[in-house]
Amino acid sequence: MADEYGRKWDRCLADTAVKTVTGLGVGVVFSVLFFKRRTWPVSFGSGLGLGMGYSNCQHDFRLPYLIHGRTVKVSSQREKLLLNSVQF
Amino acid sequence: RPAEEVSARLAQQDQDEQNVLAAVSSRLEESLACSARAALQAIGAQEAALQAINQHAQKLKEAMEAESPPEEKSVQWKDLEAALMDRTSAVTDATAALQKAKQVTPHPENMRPYLKVASVRPLVLAAEENLHKMVVDLDRVVAQVQSAEVESKIVSQYSDLVQEAKQQFQKEVSSLTPEIQANWKGLTGKLSADDLNALIAHAHRRIDQLNRELAEQRVREQVHIEAALQQQKLEDQRALERAVSSSLQHVKEEARLEQERKMNEVREVMEAEMRTQLRRQAAAHTDHVRDVLKVQEQELRAEAEQILSSKLLEQDTLHRQLTQEQLDSFTLDMNAAYARLKGVEEAIDSHLVAEDEARRAHQLWLSVEALNHTLKTAGTEEPSVPLDSAAQMVRDSCRQDDFASALAEALPAESLSRGVYGEASLRARFNSLRSLVLRVALIDETHNSLYQYFLSYLQAALLFEDQQAAPPTQLSSEDLDTFKLLSYASYCLEHGDLELAAKLVNQLKGESRRVVEDWLTEARLTLETRQVVSLLSAYANAVGLGTTQAP
């Protein structure tokens, strides 16, 4: 279990780094291509990458506590059946 | 039975009658035959006598009246004498035969005793009738013979008279003429004239005498006729009397026979009727007797049956009583023996069972010890060997024991397949985990962003807690802080109380809990296994103690 923790961190960091760099790179590319060598796409890209990495990391750590709920539409008939089955 | 008797008696009677009848009939036949023969003979003889008499009379008449030459006369006289001889012989024969017949003829009086037997009567009657007829015939023939005799007597009288006259004449002639030979047949050639004259004179004298006698006779004719008539009357009377008497006798006889016959008939009818009546009576009697016998039989039978049934009942109850007694005693004995046997068997069984149990307990204890031992094979890092084999052994050794088998079943599967970690390894692991747990102390379900992670790291770095702290006896709410819990748990672990440590660790929440989860399951596994094993060993010890027999 502890190992998982360590692994998670490793993954997280790696993922963040990759994303950041990728963002940076894309930023650079964009900055070079579309935005006349401004710096803001770079930082934007890197920030984007970082943010993505951060988010992923968070999500990964939150994963055990995540509850995916979804509303289930129950037809009136099934509702009645359910009610009936519930009654003892 | 009376019917049978009666019939038997009747049969007997009939038999007797038959015998008597046979005897009597035979005798009657004999006597009848005899008498018939005698009668026939007598009749024959009488008829012969009659014939002879008639012949003799005829011959005499002829001799008297015929004027024939002397030779013929002598022949005639010879014939006459022969006839006379015949007649006398025939008459004697006839009388003899008559006498014999009369002798042989059984008198009706002799028949009397036989008349008692009914069936003989007709025979007797017939015989009597035959006899009567014979007697009648005989009498008739005798009457004929007598009449013939009478006639012949007359003729013989007449011949005697003539003979007498002739003799007289001859005497006279001889007296007159002595020299003349007696036989006057040779008279004619030898007589002289004197003789002839004398003879003529004598003849004249004789004629005169005869005329005188004739005249006298004519005179006395009436008297003679009367006398003769009288005599005849007497004779007739006598004959009539005789005839009357004989016919009276015959009639009497016939009447008697008729009467007898009628009586016989009536008697027979009566007999038949009496027989039928008797038979009827016998039949009625037999019926009555049969009914009475039937009733009696039924009564007797009922009585006998009653007696029989009562006796049988007695015997039956006695028998039953005896059998019951025997059965009871036997049952008692059997029960006693059986109880003893059962006791012995139970003792042996209990011995066996006890020994068996002891053995099993020993085996269980051994296997549990083995199990215990396998637990100790846990190394510092590796788990123990899989407890499966040992557990299997335990399971084998405690087949009959529900408790032990339940316990054996209760061993967790993980421990069986993978083995359990030892306390030391757990302790070590915990120690290594502790720092991590501390670091994520702030993370729970809701606060689990990365920032929180940073914060919790910071807290862990800055907060100092005792490495080990003795847990209080009662946990309060503030004791549920991660750091405190961890220090308590460490303390417990250091002091070997895995259970308490696990309990404390169980109070962790959130991410710390998640991190510790593995360790907790392992700890739980170990605890569980240890608990089961300790229970088993305790149980085995207890059982072993229980089954150990004092020497």
CSV table of N, CA and C in Angstrom, one decimal, chain A residues 22-54:
chain,number,residue,atom,x,y,z
A,22,THR,N,5.8,19.3,-22.3
A,22,THR,CA,5.0,19.3,-23.6
A,22,THR,C,4.3,20.6,-23.8
A,23,GLY,N,3.8,21.1,-22.7
A,23,GLY,CA,3.1,22.4,-22.8
A,23,GLY,C,4.0,23.5,-23.2
A,24,LEU,N,5.1,23.4,-22.5
A,24,LEU,CA,6.2,24.4,-22.9
A,24,LEU,C,6.5,24.3,-24.4
A,25,GLY,N,6.7,23.1,-24.8
A,25,GLY,CA,7.1,22.9,-26.1
A,25,GLY,C,6.0,23.4,-27.1
A,26,VAL,N,4.8,23.1,-26.8
A,26,VAL,CA,3.7,23.5,-27.6
A,26,VAL,C,3.5,25.0,-27.6
A,27,GLY,N,3.8,25.5,-26.4
A,27,GLY,CA,3.8,27.0,-26.2
A,27,GLY,C,4.8,27.6,-27.1
A,28,VAL,N,5.9,27.0,-27.0
A,28,VAL,CA,7.0,27.6,-27.8
A,28,VAL,C,6.6,27.5,-29.3
A,29,VAL,N,6.1,26.4,-29.7
A,29,VAL,CA,5.7,26.2,-31.1
A,29,VAL,C,4.7,27.2,-31.4
A,30,PHE,N,3.7,27.3,-30.6
A,30,PHE,CA,2.6,28.3,-30.9
A,30,PHE,C,3.2,29.7,-30.9
A,31,SER,N,4.0,29.9,-29.9
A,31,SER,CA,4.5,31.3,-29.8
A,31,SER,C,5.3,31.6,-31.1
A,32,VAL,N,6.1,30.6,-31.5
A,32,VAL,CA,6.9,30.9,-32.7
A,32,VAL,C,6.0,31.0,-33.9
A,33,LEU,N,5.0,30.1,-34.0
A,33,LEU,CA,4.2,30.0,-35.2
A,33,LEU,C,3.2,31.1,-35.3
A,34,PHE,N,2.4,31.2,-34.2
A,34,PHE,CA,1.3,32.0,-34.3
A,34,PHE,C,1.3,33.4,-33.6
A,35,PHE,N,2.2,33.3,-32.6
A,35,PHE,CA,2.1,34.5,-31.7
A,35,PHE,C,3.4,35.3,-31.7
A,36,LYS,N,4.1,35.3,-32.7
A,36,LYS,CA,5.2,36.2,-32.9
A,36,LYS,C,6.2,36.2,-31.8
A,37,ARG,N,6.6,35.1,-31.3
A,37,ARG,CA,7.6,34.9,-30.3
A,37,ARG,C,7.4,35.6,-29.0
A,38,ARG,N,6.1,35.6,-28.7
A,38,ARG,CA,5.8,36.2,-27.4
A,38,ARG,C,6.1,35.1,-26.3
A,39,THR,N,6.1,35.5,-25.2
A,39,THR,CA,6.4,34.5,-24.1
A,39,THR,C,5.2,33.9,-23.5
A,40,TRP,N,4.1,34.6,-23.7
A,40,TRP,CA,2.9,34.2,-23.0
A,40,TRP,C,2.5,32.8,-23.5
A,41,PRO,N,2.5,32.4,-24.7
A,41,PRO,CA,2.1,31.0,-25.1
A,41,PRO,C,3.0,30.0,-24.4
A,42,VAL,N,4.2,30.4,-24.2
A,42,VAL,CA,5.1,29.4,-23.6
A,42,VAL,C,4.7,29.2,-22.2
A,43,SER,N,4.6,30.3,-21.5
A,43,SER,CA,4.1,30.2,-20.1
A,43,SER,C,2.8,29.6,-20.0
A,44,PHE,N,1.9,30.0,-21.0
A,44,PHE,CA,0.6,29.5,-21.0
A,44,PHE,C,0.6,28.0,-21.2
A,45,GLY,N,1.4,27.5,-22.1
A,45,GLY,CA,1.5,26.1,-22.5
A,45,GLY,C,2.1,25.4,-21.3
A,46,SER,N,3.1,25.9,-20.7
A,46,SER,CA,3.7,25.2,-19.6
A,46,SER,C,2.8,25.2,-18.4
A,47,GLY,N,2.1,26.3,-18.2
A,47,GLY,CA,1.2,26.4,-17.2
A,47,GLY,C,0.0,25.4,-17.4
A,48,LEU,N,-0.4,25.4,-18.7
A,48,LEU,CA,-1.4,24.4,-19.1
A,48,LEU,C,-0.9,23.0,-18.7
A,49,GLY,N,0.3,22.7,-19.1
A,49,GLY,CA,0.9,21.4,-18.9
A,49,GLY,C,1.0,21.1,-17.4
A,50,LEU,N,1.4,22.1,-16.7
A,50,LEU,CA,1.6,21.9,-15.3
A,50,LEU,C,0.2,21.7,-14.6
A,51,GLY,N,-0.7,22.5,-15.0
A,51,GLY,CA,-2.0,22.4,-14.5
A,51,GLY,C,-2.6,21.1,-14.8
A,52,MET,N,-2.4,20.7,-16.0
A,52,MET,CA,-2.9,19.3,-16.4
A,52,MET,C,-2.3,18.3,-15.5
A,53,GLY,N,-1.0,18.4,-15.4
A,53,GLY,CA,-0.3,17.4,-14.6
A,53,GLY,C,-0.8,17.4,-13.2
A,54,TYR,N,-0.9,18.6,-12.6
A,54,TYR,CA,-1.4,18.8,-11.3
A,54,TYR,C,-2.8,18.2,-11.1
